[in-house]
Amino acid sequence: MYAQPSGGLEGTPRGEEAQALLRNCVHCGFCLPACPTYRITGNELDSPRGRIYLIKQVVEGAEPTATTRHHLDRCLTCRACETACPSGVEYGRLIDLGRALVEERAPRPPLERAMRRGLTSLLSRPALFGLLVRLGQAVRGWLPAALRTRIPARELSPVSAPSAPLAARRVVLLEGCVQPGLRPAINLAAARVLERIGIGVERVKGEQCCGALGHHLGHATPAHEQMRRNVAACSAALDAGAEAIVSTASACGLMVKDYGRLLAHDPEYAARARRVSEATRDLAELIPPADLERASTARGRGPRVAWQAPCTLQHGQRIGGRVEALLAAAGCVLTSTREARLCCGSAGTYSLLQPELSGELRRRKLAALLDDTPQVIATANIGCLEHLRGASPVPVHHWIEIVAEQLDPARLG
Ligand code: SF4
Ligand code: SF4
């Protein structure tokens, strides 16, 4: 799909990047059956190939229309098309580039723009978001069902954080934005499991939203500012001896792993961003299954768990299989599921901005996960967790909470 950049993109790094990315697509269509939105609507413009065609038109100077925006908005950025593509098309980079171009060349109506910016801003402020969650929890019983299902019940027996790290090995555990307000037990469980295998955790001062929320909505400038501040904070921790940057949210971990590429043209931050990305690990990459096997008290007697691999883990970070090994090592019984590659419909702000497609995907995903009568669903990203929990008849947890319980049921209640 050869593209000739135009409309001010010719001869620019962005134009060259777009041209190189578009060139790899040979229109074969192998990606279509992998695409959740195409599977629901059957419309070629809701498929990866159709969206790539729309982006090519914009790169070549065509004015984006309402149709262009509509079909790009409906993409989940799940990247299932990337792992299905035999030609190695980096669709995730293309859709981010295309969205940013459309935002610049055909700005949305002011109300819609304000709503999207307000949403990103609220979700990336942990203190404000946490306060609203607590208020919502206080009046949860009186709320209409549609709103009530979006607010998790308050965790009744919060566990305390481990004492100051005494371990020789130390990692930075990123707090995240919405997770501390919705599920504070996740990072506490991660800290306990890491402590158990001899790794202490520390927090960094000045942590910001990883930037994923704004980046995927085409708001590059504020997102890059958040990334730069995280790079500065994490670099200082690495200088002081931390061996890795760790996130319990696979979407945030994926974003931080991409800082090096995204800030490559920033002379002040490029080298530090690359170093931070290279040091970033998903939690599942840090824990050896053998350590869990040794520490588990319930070998083979643990709960029946249905595993839901977030797209950011399997298609983005491409580390499928690791969590399953850890759950099994901790004594859990993994149930069989269908549709392992299908997005659950959460996708950052997608469940709020595209409720119909998102709801249909959740219905399909839950049906596939519940096939083999699990006692609990495990996942690795707060967005997927809360989205599935809103309609699941069985509890939904982060996998590290289940592992922590297997290792130390008395302490974790
Ligand atoms: S599978 Fe890859 S090369 Fe084929 S149409 Fe899809 S993106 Fe293009
Ligand atoms: S990222 Fe997901 S929703 Fe978007 S085109 Fe690819 S497969 Fe379809």
CSV table of C-alpha atoms and ligand atoms in Angstrom, one decimal:
chain,number,residue,atom,x,y,z
A,1,MET,CA,0.0,0.0,0.0
A,2,TYR,CA,2.4,2.7,-1.3
A,3,ALA,CA,1.5,6.1,0.1
A,4,GLN,CA,2.7,9.5,-1.0
A,5,PRO,CA,2.5,11.8,2.0
A,6,SER,CA,1.0,15.2,1.3
A,7,GLY,CA,-0.8,18.1,3.0
A,8,GLY,CA,2.3,19.2,5.0
A,9,LEU,CA,3.5,15.7,5.8
A,10,GLU,CA,5.9,15.4,2.8
A,11,GLY,CA,9.5,15.3,3.9
A,12,THR,CA,8.7,15.2,7.6
A,13,PRO,CA,9.6,12.4,10.1
A,14,ARG,CA,5.9,11.7,10.6
A,15,GLY,CA,5.3,11.5,6.9
A,16,GLU,CA,8.2,9.1,6.5
A,17,GLU,CA,7.0,7.0,9.4
A,18,ALA,CA,3.5,6.8,7.9
A,19,GLN,CA,4.9,5.9,4.5
A,20,ALA,CA,7.1,3.1,6.0
A,21,LEU,CA,4.3,1.7,8.1
A,22,LEU,CA,1.7,1.8,5.2
A,23,ARG,CA,4.1,0.2,2.8
A,24,ASN,CA,4.1,-3.2,4.6
A,25,CYS,CA,0.4,-3.8,4.1
A,26,VAL,CA,-0.3,-6.1,1.1
A,27,HIS,CA,-4.1,-6.0,1.5
A,28,CYS,CA,-4.3,-9.8,2.0
A,29,GLY,CA,-7.1,-9.5,4.6
A,30,PHE,CA,-5.7,-12.2,6.9
A,31,CYS,CA,-6.3,-9.8,9.8
A,32,LEU,CA,-10.0,-9.4,9.2
A,33,PRO,CA,-11.2,-12.5,11.1
A,34,ALA,CA,-9.1,-11.4,14.1
A,35,CYS,CA,-10.7,-8.0,14.4
A,36,PRO,CA,-13.4,-7.8,17.0
A,37,THR,CA,-15.2,-4.8,15.5
A,38,TYR,CA,-15.3,-6.4,12.0
A,39,ARG,CA,-16.6,-9.6,13.5
A,40,ILE,CA,-19.6,-7.7,15.0
A,41,THR,CA,-20.4,-5.2,12.2
A,42,GLY,CA,-19.1,-7.0,9.1
A,43,ASN,CA,-18.2,-3.6,7.6
A,44,GLU,CA,-14.8,-3.5,5.9
A,45,LEU,CA,-14.3,0.0,7.3
A,46,ASP,CA,-14.5,-1.5,10.8
A,47,SER,CA,-11.6,-3.8,9.9
A,48,PRO,CA,-7.8,-3.3,10.1
A,49,ARG,CA,-7.5,-3.2,6.3
A,50,GLY,CA,-10.3,-0.7,6.0
A,51,ARG,CA,-8.9,1.6,8.7
A,52,ILE,CA,-5.4,1.4,7.1
A,53,TYR,CA,-7.0,2.5,3.8
A,54,LEU,CA,-8.7,5.5,5.6
A,55,ILE,CA,-5.4,6.5,7.3
A,56,LYS,CA,-3.6,6.2,3.9
A,57,GLN,CA,-6.1,8.7,2.4
A,58,VAL,CA,-5.5,11.2,5.2
A,59,VAL,CA,-1.7,10.8,4.9
A,60,GLU,CA,-2.0,11.5,1.2
A,61,GLY,CA,-3.7,14.8,2.0
A,62,ALA,CA,-7.5,14.0,1.9
A,63,GLU,CA,-9.6,15.9,4.3
A,64,PRO,CA,-10.8,13.5,7.1
A,65,THR,CA,-14.6,13.1,7.1
A,66,ALA,CA,-17.1,12.1,9.8
A,67,THR,CA,-16.9,8.6,8.3
A,68,THR,CA,-13.1,8.5,8.8
A,69,ARG,CA,-13.4,9.6,12.4
A,70,HIS,CA,-16.3,7.2,13.1
A,71,HIS,CA,-14.4,4.1,12.0
A,72,LEU,CA,-11.1,5.1,13.6
A,73,ASP,CA,-13.0,5.8,16.9
A,74,ARG,CA,-14.5,2.3,16.8
A,75,CYS,CA,-11.1,0.6,16.8
A,76,LEU,CA,-10.2,-0.8,20.2
A,77,THR,CA,-6.4,-0.6,19.6
A,78,CYS,CA,-6.4,-4.2,20.8
A,79,ARG,CA,-3.8,-5.1,18.2
A,80,ALA,CA,-5.1,-8.6,17.5
A,81,CYS,CA,-4.7,-7.7,13.9
A,82,GLU,CA,-0.9,-7.2,14.5
A,83,THR,CA,-0.4,-10.7,15.8
A,84,ALA,CA,-2.5,-12.1,12.9
A,85,CYS,CA,-0.7,-10.2,10.1
A,86,PRO,CA,1.8,-12.2,8.1
A,87,SER,CA,3.5,-9.0,6.8
A,88,GLY,CA,4.4,-7.5,10.1
A,89,VAL,CA,2.3,-4.4,9.8
A,90,GLU,CA,2.6,-2.3,12.9
A,91,TYR,CA,-1.0,-1.4,13.1
A,92,GLY,CA,-0.9,0.0,16.7
A,93,ARG,CA,1.6,2.7,15.5
A,94,LEU,CA,-0.5,3.4,12.4
A,95,ILE,CA,-3.8,3.9,14.3
A,96,ASP,CA,-2.1,6.3,16.8
A,97,LEU,CA,-0.6,8.3,14.0
A,98,GLY,CA,-3.9,8.3,12.1
A,99,ARG,CA,-5.9,9.4,15.1
A,100,ALA,CA,-3.5,12.2,15.9
A,101,LEU,CA,-3.7,13.5,12.3
A,102,VAL,CA,-7.5,13.4,12.3
A,103,GLU,CA,-7.7,15.3,15.6
A,104,GLU,CA,-5.4,18.0,14.1
A,105,ARG,CA,-7.0,18.3,10.7
A,106,ALA,CA,-10.7,18.0,11.5
A,107,PRO,CA,-11.1,19.0,15.2
A,108,ARG,CA,-14.2,17.6,16.9
A,109,PRO,CA,-17.1,19.8,17.9
A,110,PRO,CA,-16.2,21.7,21.1
A,111,LEU,CA,-18.5,19.8,23.4
A,112,GLU,CA,-17.2,16.4,22.3
A,113,ARG,CA,-13.6,17.6,22.6
A,114,ALA,CA,-14.2,19.0,26.1
A,115,MET,CA,-15.8,15.7,27.1
A,116,ARG,CA,-12.9,13.6,25.9
A,117,ARG,CA,-10.3,15.8,27.5
A,118,GLY,CA,-12.3,16.0,30.7
A,119,LEU,CA,-12.5,12.2,30.8
A,120,THR,CA,-8.8,11.7,30.3
A,121,SER,CA,-8.0,14.4,32.9
A,122,LEU,CA,-10.3,12.8,35.5
A,123,LEU,CA,-9.0,9.3,35.0
A,124,SER,CA,-5.4,10.4,35.2
A,125,ARG,CA,-5.8,12.1,38.6
A,126,PRO,CA,-5.6,9.4,41.2
A,127,ALA,CA,-6.5,11.7,44.2
A,128,LEU,CA,-9.6,13.1,42.6
A,129,PHE,CA,-10.7,9.8,41.0
A,130,GLY,CA,-10.2,8.0,44.3
A,131,LEU,CA,-12.4,10.6,46.1
A,132,LEU,CA,-15.2,10.1,43.5
A,133,VAL,CA,-14.9,6.3,43.9
A,134,ARG,CA,-15.3,6.6,47.7
A,135,LEU,CA,-18.2,8.9,47.3
A,136,GLY,CA,-19.8,6.5,44.8
A,137,GLN,CA,-19.2,3.6,47.2
A,138,ALA,CA,-20.9,5.4,50.0
A,139,VAL,CA,-24.1,5.9,48.0
A,140,ARG,CA,-23.8,2.8,45.9
A,141,GLY,CA,-27.0,1.1,47.1
A,142,TRP,CA,-29.1,4.1,45.9
A,143,LEU,CA,-27.6,4.4,42.5
A,144,PRO,CA,-29.3,3.2,39.3
A,145,ALA,CA,-28.1,-0.2,38.2
A,146,ALA,CA,-26.2,1.0,35.2
A,147,LEU,CA,-24.1,3.3,37.3
A,148,ARG,CA,-23.9,0.9,40.3
A,149,THR,CA,-22.2,-1.8,38.2
A,150,ARG,CA,-19.4,0.6,37.3
A,151,ILE,CA,-18.5,1.2,41.0
A,152,PRO,CA,-16.9,-1.8,42.8
A,153,ALA,CA,-18.0,-2.5,46.4
A,154,ARG,CA,-15.4,-1.2,48.9
A,155,GLU,CA,-12.8,-3.7,49.8
A,156,LEU,CA,-13.7,-4.7,53.4
A,157,SER,CA,-10.4,-6.0,54.7
A,158,PRO,CA,-7.6,-4.0,53.1
A,159,VAL,CA,-4.2,-5.5,53.7
A,160,SER,CA,-1.3,-3.4,54.8
A,161,ALA,CA,1.8,-2.8,52.7
A,162,PRO,CA,4.9,-4.7,53.6
A,163,SER,CA,7.4,-2.9,55.8
A,164,ALA,CA,10.2,-0.9,54.2
A,165,PRO,CA,12.1,-3.1,51.8
A,166,LEU,CA,15.0,-4.9,53.4
A,167,ALA,CA,15.8,-7.0,50.4
A,168,ALA,CA,18.9,-6.6,48.4
A,169,ARG,CA,16.9,-6.6,45.2
A,170,ARG,CA,14.6,-3.6,44.7
A,171,VAL,CA,12.1,-2.6,42.0
A,172,VAL,CA,9.9,0.4,41.4
A,173,LEU,CA,6.2,-0.6,41.5
A,174,LEU,CA,4.2,2.0,39.6
A,175,GLU,CA,0.9,3.0,41.4
A,176,GLY,CA,-1.2,3.7,38.3
A,177,CYS,CA,-4.1,6.2,38.1
A,178,VAL,CA,-7.4,4.4,38.6
A,179,GLN,CA,-6.2,1.3,40.2
A,180,PRO,CA,-5.4,2.7,43.7
A,181,GLY,CA,-8.9,4.1,43.9
A,182,LEU,CA,-10.7,1.0,42.6
A,183,ARG,CA,-8.5,-1.9,43.8
A,184,PRO,CA,-5.8,-0.9,46.2
A,185,ALA,CA,-5.4,-4.6,47.1
A,186,ILE,CA,-3.7,-5.4,43.8
A,187,ASN,CA,-0.4,-3.5,44.3
A,188,LEU,CA,-0.4,-4.6,48.0
A,189,ALA,CA,-0.7,-8.2,46.9
A,190,ALA,CA,2.1,-7.7,44.3
A,191,ALA,CA,4.3,-6.2,47.0
A,192,ARG,CA,3.7,-9.2,49.3
A,193,VAL,CA,4.5,-11.8,46.7
A,194,LEU,CA,7.6,-10.0,45.6
A,195,GLU,CA,8.7,-9.6,49.2
A,196,ARG,CA,8.2,-13.4,49.6
A,197,ILE,CA,10.7,-14.1,46.8
A,198,GLY,CA,13.2,-11.6,48.1
A,199,ILE,CA,12.4,-8.4,46.0
A,200,GLY,CA,11.6,-5.2,47.8
A,201,VAL,CA,9.3,-2.6,46.2
A,202,GLU,CA,9.5,1.2,46.3
A,203,ARG,CA,7.3,3.9,44.9
A,204,VAL,CA,8.6,6.9,42.9
A,205,LYS,CA,7.8,10.5,43.8
A,206,GLY,CA,6.0,12.5,41.1
A,207,GLU,CA,4.6,9.5,39.2
A,208,GLN,CA,2.1,10.6,36.6
A,209,CYS,CA,-0.5,8.8,34.4
A,210,CYS,CA,1.6,6.6,32.0
A,211,GLY,CA,0.1,8.7,29.1
A,212,ALA,CA,-1.8,5.8,27.5
A,213,LEU,CA,-5.3,7.4,28.0
A,214,GLY,CA,-4.4,10.6,26.2
A,215,HIS,CA,-2.0,9.0,23.7
A,216,HIS,CA,-4.7,6.6,22.3
A,217,LEU,CA,-7.2,9.4,22.0
A,218,GLY,CA,-4.8,11.4,19.8
A,219,HIS,CA,-3.8,14.0,22.6
A,220,ALA,CA,-0.1,13.6,22.0
A,221,THR,CA,1.2,16.8,23.7
A,222,PRO,CA,-0.2,16.3,27.3
A,223,ALA,CA,0.6,12.6,27.0
A,224,HIS,CA,4.2,13.2,26.1
A,225,GLU,CA,4.5,15.6,29.0
A,226,GLN,CA,3.3,12.9,31.4
A,227,MET,CA,5.8,10.5,29.9
A,228,ARG,CA,8.7,12.9,30.4
A,229,ARG,CA,7.8,13.4,34.0
A,230,ASN,CA,7.7,9.6,34.6
A,231,VAL,CA,11.0,9.2,32.8
A,232,ALA,CA,12.6,11.7,35.1
A,233,ALA,CA,11.2,10.0,38.2
A,234,CYS,CA,12.0,6.5,37.1
A,235,SER,CA,15.5,7.4,35.9
A,236,ALA,CA,16.3,8.7,39.4
A,237,ALA,CA,15.1,5.4,41.0
A,238,LEU,CA,17.3,3.4,38.5
A,239,ASP,CA,20.3,5.6,39.4
A,240,ALA,CA,19.6,4.8,43.0
A,241,GLY,CA,19.8,1.1,42.4
A,242,ALA,CA,16.3,-0.1,41.5
A,243,GLU,CA,16.7,-3.0,39.0
A,244,ALA,CA,13.4,-2.7,37.2
A,245,ILE,CA,10.2,-0.6,36.7
A,246,VAL,CA,7.2,-2.8,37.2
A,247,SER,CA,3.5,-2.3,36.6
A,248,THR,CA,0.6,-4.6,37.6
A,249,ALA,CA,-1.5,-3.0,34.8
A,250,SER,CA,-0.5,-4.5,31.5
A,251,ALA,CA,-1.7,-1.5,29.6
A,252,CYS,CA,0.5,0.9,31.6
A,253,GLY,CA,3.5,-1.5,31.4
A,254,LEU,CA,3.1,-1.6,27.6
A,255,MET,CA,3.0,2.2,27.4
A,256,VAL,CA,6.1,2.6,29.5
A,257,LYS,CA,7.9,0.0,27.4
A,258,ASP,CA,7.2,2.2,24.4
A,259,TYR,CA,8.6,5.5,26.0
A,260,GLY,CA,11.9,5.0,24.3
A,261,ARG,CA,10.4,5.0,20.8
A,262,LEU,CA,7.9,7.7,21.5
A,263,LEU,CA,10.4,10.1,23.0
A,264,ALA,CA,13.2,9.2,20.5
A,265,HIS,CA,13.2,12.7,18.9
A,266,ASP,CA,13.3,14.5,22.2
A,267,PRO,CA,17.0,15.5,22.7
A,268,GLU,CA,16.7,16.0,26.4
A,269,TYR,CA,14.8,12.8,27.2
A,270,ALA,CA,15.5,10.2,24.5
A,271,ALA,CA,18.4,8.4,26.2
A,272,ARG,CA,16.7,8.3,29.6
A,273,ALA,CA,13.4,7.2,28.0
A,274,ARG,CA,15.1,4.3,26.3
A,275,ARG,CA,16.8,3.2,29.5
A,276,VAL,CA,13.4,3.3,31.4
A,277,SER,CA,11.7,1.3,28.7
A,278,GLU,CA,14.5,-1.3,28.7
A,279,ALA,CA,14.2,-1.7,32.5
A,280,THR,CA,10.4,-2.0,32.4
A,281,ARG,CA,8.9,-5.4,33.2
A,282,ASP,CA,5.4,-6.8,33.5
A,283,LEU,CA,4.9,-8.3,37.0
A,284,ALA,CA,4.6,-11.7,35.3
A,285,GLU,CA,8.1,-11.4,33.8
A,286,LEU,CA,9.7,-10.8,37.3
A,287,ILE,CA,8.4,-13.9,39.2
A,288,PRO,CA,9.9,-17.3,38.4
A,289,PRO,CA,7.2,-20.0,38.5
A,290,ALA,CA,9.6,-22.3,40.5
A,291,ASP,CA,9.6,-19.8,43.3
A,292,LEU,CA,5.8,-19.9,43.5
A,293,GLU,CA,5.8,-23.7,43.4
A,294,ARG,CA,8.1,-23.8,46.4
A,295,ALA,CA,6.0,-21.2,48.4
A,296,SER,CA,2.5,-22.5,47.5
A,297,THR,CA,0.5,-24.1,50.3
A,298,ALA,CA,-2.2,-25.6,48.0
A,299,ARG,CA,-0.6,-27.5,45.2
A,300,GLY,CA,-3.4,-28.5,42.8
A,301,ARG,CA,-6.1,-27.7,45.4
A,302,GLY,CA,-6.5,-24.1,44.5
A,303,PRO,CA,-9.6,-22.5,42.8
A,304,ARG,CA,-10.7,-23.2,39.3
A,305,VAL,CA,-9.5,-20.1,37.4
A,306,ALA,CA,-10.5,-18.8,33.9
A,307,TRP,CA,-7.7,-16.8,32.6
A,308,GLN,CA,-8.4,-13.7,30.5
A,309,ALA,CA,-5.3,-12.4,28.8
A,310,PRO,CA,-5.6,-8.6,28.2
A,311,CYS,CA,-4.8,-7.5,24.7
A,312,THR,CA,-2.0,-5.3,26.0
A,313,LEU,CA,-0.4,-8.4,27.5
A,314,GLN,CA,-0.8,-10.9,24.6
A,315,HIS,CA,-0.8,-8.7,21.5
A,316,GLY,CA,1.1,-5.6,22.9
A,317,GLN,CA,3.8,-7.0,25.2
A,318,ARG,CA,3.5,-10.4,23.6
A,319,ILE,CA,4.1,-12.3,26.8
A,320,GLY,CA,1.2,-14.8,26.6
A,321,GLY,CA,1.6,-18.0,28.6
A,322,ARG,CA,3.5,-16.5,31.6
A,323,VAL,CA,0.6,-15.8,33.9
A,324,GLU,CA,-0.9,-19.2,33.2
A,325,ALA,CA,2.3,-20.8,34.3
A,326,LEU,CA,2.4,-18.7,37.5
A,327,LEU,CA,-1.2,-19.5,38.4
A,328,ALA,CA,-0.6,-23.2,37.8
A,329,ALA,CA,2.6,-23.0,39.9
A,330,ALA,CA,0.6,-21.4,42.7
A,331,GLY,CA,-1.7,-24.4,42.8
A,332,CYS,CA,-4.7,-23.0,40.7
A,333,VAL,CA,-6.6,-25.2,38.2
A,334,LEU,CA,-6.9,-23.4,34.9
A,335,THR,CA,-10.3,-24.0,33.2
A,336,SER,CA,-10.6,-24.3,29.4
A,337,THR,CA,-11.8,-21.2,27.7
A,338,ARG,CA,-12.7,-20.1,24.1
A,339,GLU,CA,-11.9,-16.9,22.2
A,340,ALA,CA,-8.6,-16.4,24.0
A,341,ARG,CA,-7.5,-13.7,21.5
A,342,LEU,CA,-10.7,-11.7,21.6
A,343,CYS,CA,-10.8,-8.3,23.3
A,344,CYS,CA,-13.1,-8.0,26.2
A,345,GLY,CA,-14.3,-4.6,25.1
A,346,SER,CA,-12.7,-2.5,27.8
A,347,ALA,CA,-9.9,-0.8,26.0
A,348,GLY,CA,-9.2,2.2,28.1
A,349,THR,CA,-12.0,4.8,27.7
A,350,TYR,CA,-13.6,2.7,24.9
A,351,SER,CA,-16.2,1.2,27.2
A,352,LEU,CA,-17.4,4.7,28.0
A,353,LEU,CA,-17.2,6.1,24.5
A,354,GLN,CA,-18.5,3.1,22.5
A,355,PRO,CA,-20.8,1.4,25.0
A,356,GLU,CA,-22.7,-0.7,22.4
A,357,LEU,CA,-19.7,-2.5,20.8
A,358,SER,CA,-18.0,-2.7,24.1
A,359,GLY,CA,-21.0,-4.3,25.8
A,360,GLU,CA,-21.4,-6.9,23.0
A,361,LEU,CA,-17.7,-7.9,23.3
A,362,ARG,CA,-18.1,-8.3,27.0
A,363,ARG,CA,-21.1,-10.5,26.5
A,364,ARG,CA,-19.2,-12.7,24.1
A,365,LYS,CA,-16.0,-12.8,26.2
A,366,LEU,CA,-17.8,-13.7,29.4
A,367,ALA,CA,-19.7,-16.5,27.7
A,368,ALA,CA,-16.4,-17.9,26.4
A,369,LEU,CA,-14.7,-17.6,29.9
A,370,LEU,CA,-17.6,-19.1,31.8
A,371,ASP,CA,-17.9,-22.3,29.6
A,372,ASP,CA,-15.9,-24.6,32.0
A,373,THR,CA,-17.5,-23.4,35.2
A,374,PRO,CA,-14.6,-21.4,36.8
A,375,GLN,CA,-14.9,-20.1,40.4
A,376,VAL,CA,-13.1,-17.0,39.5
A,377,ILE,CA,-11.8,-15.0,36.5
A,378,ALA,CA,-8.3,-13.8,36.5
A,379,THR,CA,-6.9,-11.0,34.4
A,380,ALA,CA,-3.9,-8.6,34.4
A,381,ASN,CA,-5.3,-5.1,33.8
A,382,ILE,CA,-7.5,-2.9,35.9
A,383,GLY,CA,-9.6,-1.8,32.9
A,384,CYS,CA,-10.4,-5.4,31.8
A,385,LEU,CA,-11.0,-6.4,35.4
A,386,GLU,CA,-13.6,-3.7,36.2
A,387,HIS,CA,-15.3,-4.1,32.8
A,388,LEU,CA,-15.7,-7.8,33.2
A,389,ARG,CA,-16.7,-7.5,36.9
A,390,GLY,CA,-19.6,-5.3,35.9
A,391,ALA,CA,-21.4,-8.2,34.3
A,392,SER,CA,-19.8,-11.4,35.6
A,393,PRO,CA,-21.6,-13.9,37.8
A,394,VAL,CA,-18.3,-15.0,39.3
A,395,PRO,CA,-15.7,-12.8,41.0
A,396,VAL,CA,-13.0,-11.2,38.8
A,397,HIS,CA,-9.5,-10.6,40.2
A,398,HIS,CA,-6.1,-9.6,39.2
A,399,TRP,CA,-4.0,-12.8,39.0
A,400,ILE,CA,-1.5,-11.6,41.6
A,401,GLU,CA,-4.4,-11.4,44.2
A,402,ILE,CA,-5.1,-15.0,43.6
A,403,VAL,CA,-1.5,-16.0,43.7
A,404,ALA,CA,-1.0,-14.0,46.9
A,405,GLU,CA,-3.9,-15.8,48.5
A,406,GLN,CA,-2.5,-19.2,47.5
A,407,LEU,CA,0.8,-18.4,49.1
A,408,ASP,CA,-0.5,-16.9,52.3
A,409,PRO,CA,-4.2,-17.4,52.8
A,410,ALA,CA,-4.2,-16.5,56.5
A,411,ARG,CA,-2.6,-13.1,56.0
A,412,LEU,CA,-4.6,-12.1,53.0
A,413,GLY,CA,-8.0,-13.1,54.4
B,1,SF4,S1,-3.0,-9.0,7.4
B,1,SF4,FE1,-1.5,-7.4,7.4
B,1,SF4,S2,-0.9,-7.1,5.2
B,1,SF4,FE2,-2.8,-8.3,5.2
B,1,SF4,S3,-4.4,-6.7,5.1
B,1,SF4,FE3,-4.1,-7.0,7.3
B,1,SF4,S4,-2.6,-5.5,7.9
B,1,SF4,FE4,-2.5,-5.6,5.6
B,2,SF4,S1,-6.6,-3.0,16.8
B,2,SF4,FE1,-8.3,-4.5,17.2
B,2,SF4,S2,-10.2,-3.4,16.7
B,2,SF4,FE2,-8.5,-2.2,15.8
B,2,SF4,S3,-8.4,-2.9,13.7
B,2,SF4,FE3,-6.9,-4.1,14.9
B,2,SF4,S4,-8.0,-6.0,15.5
B,2,SF4,FE4,-9.6,-4.4,14.8
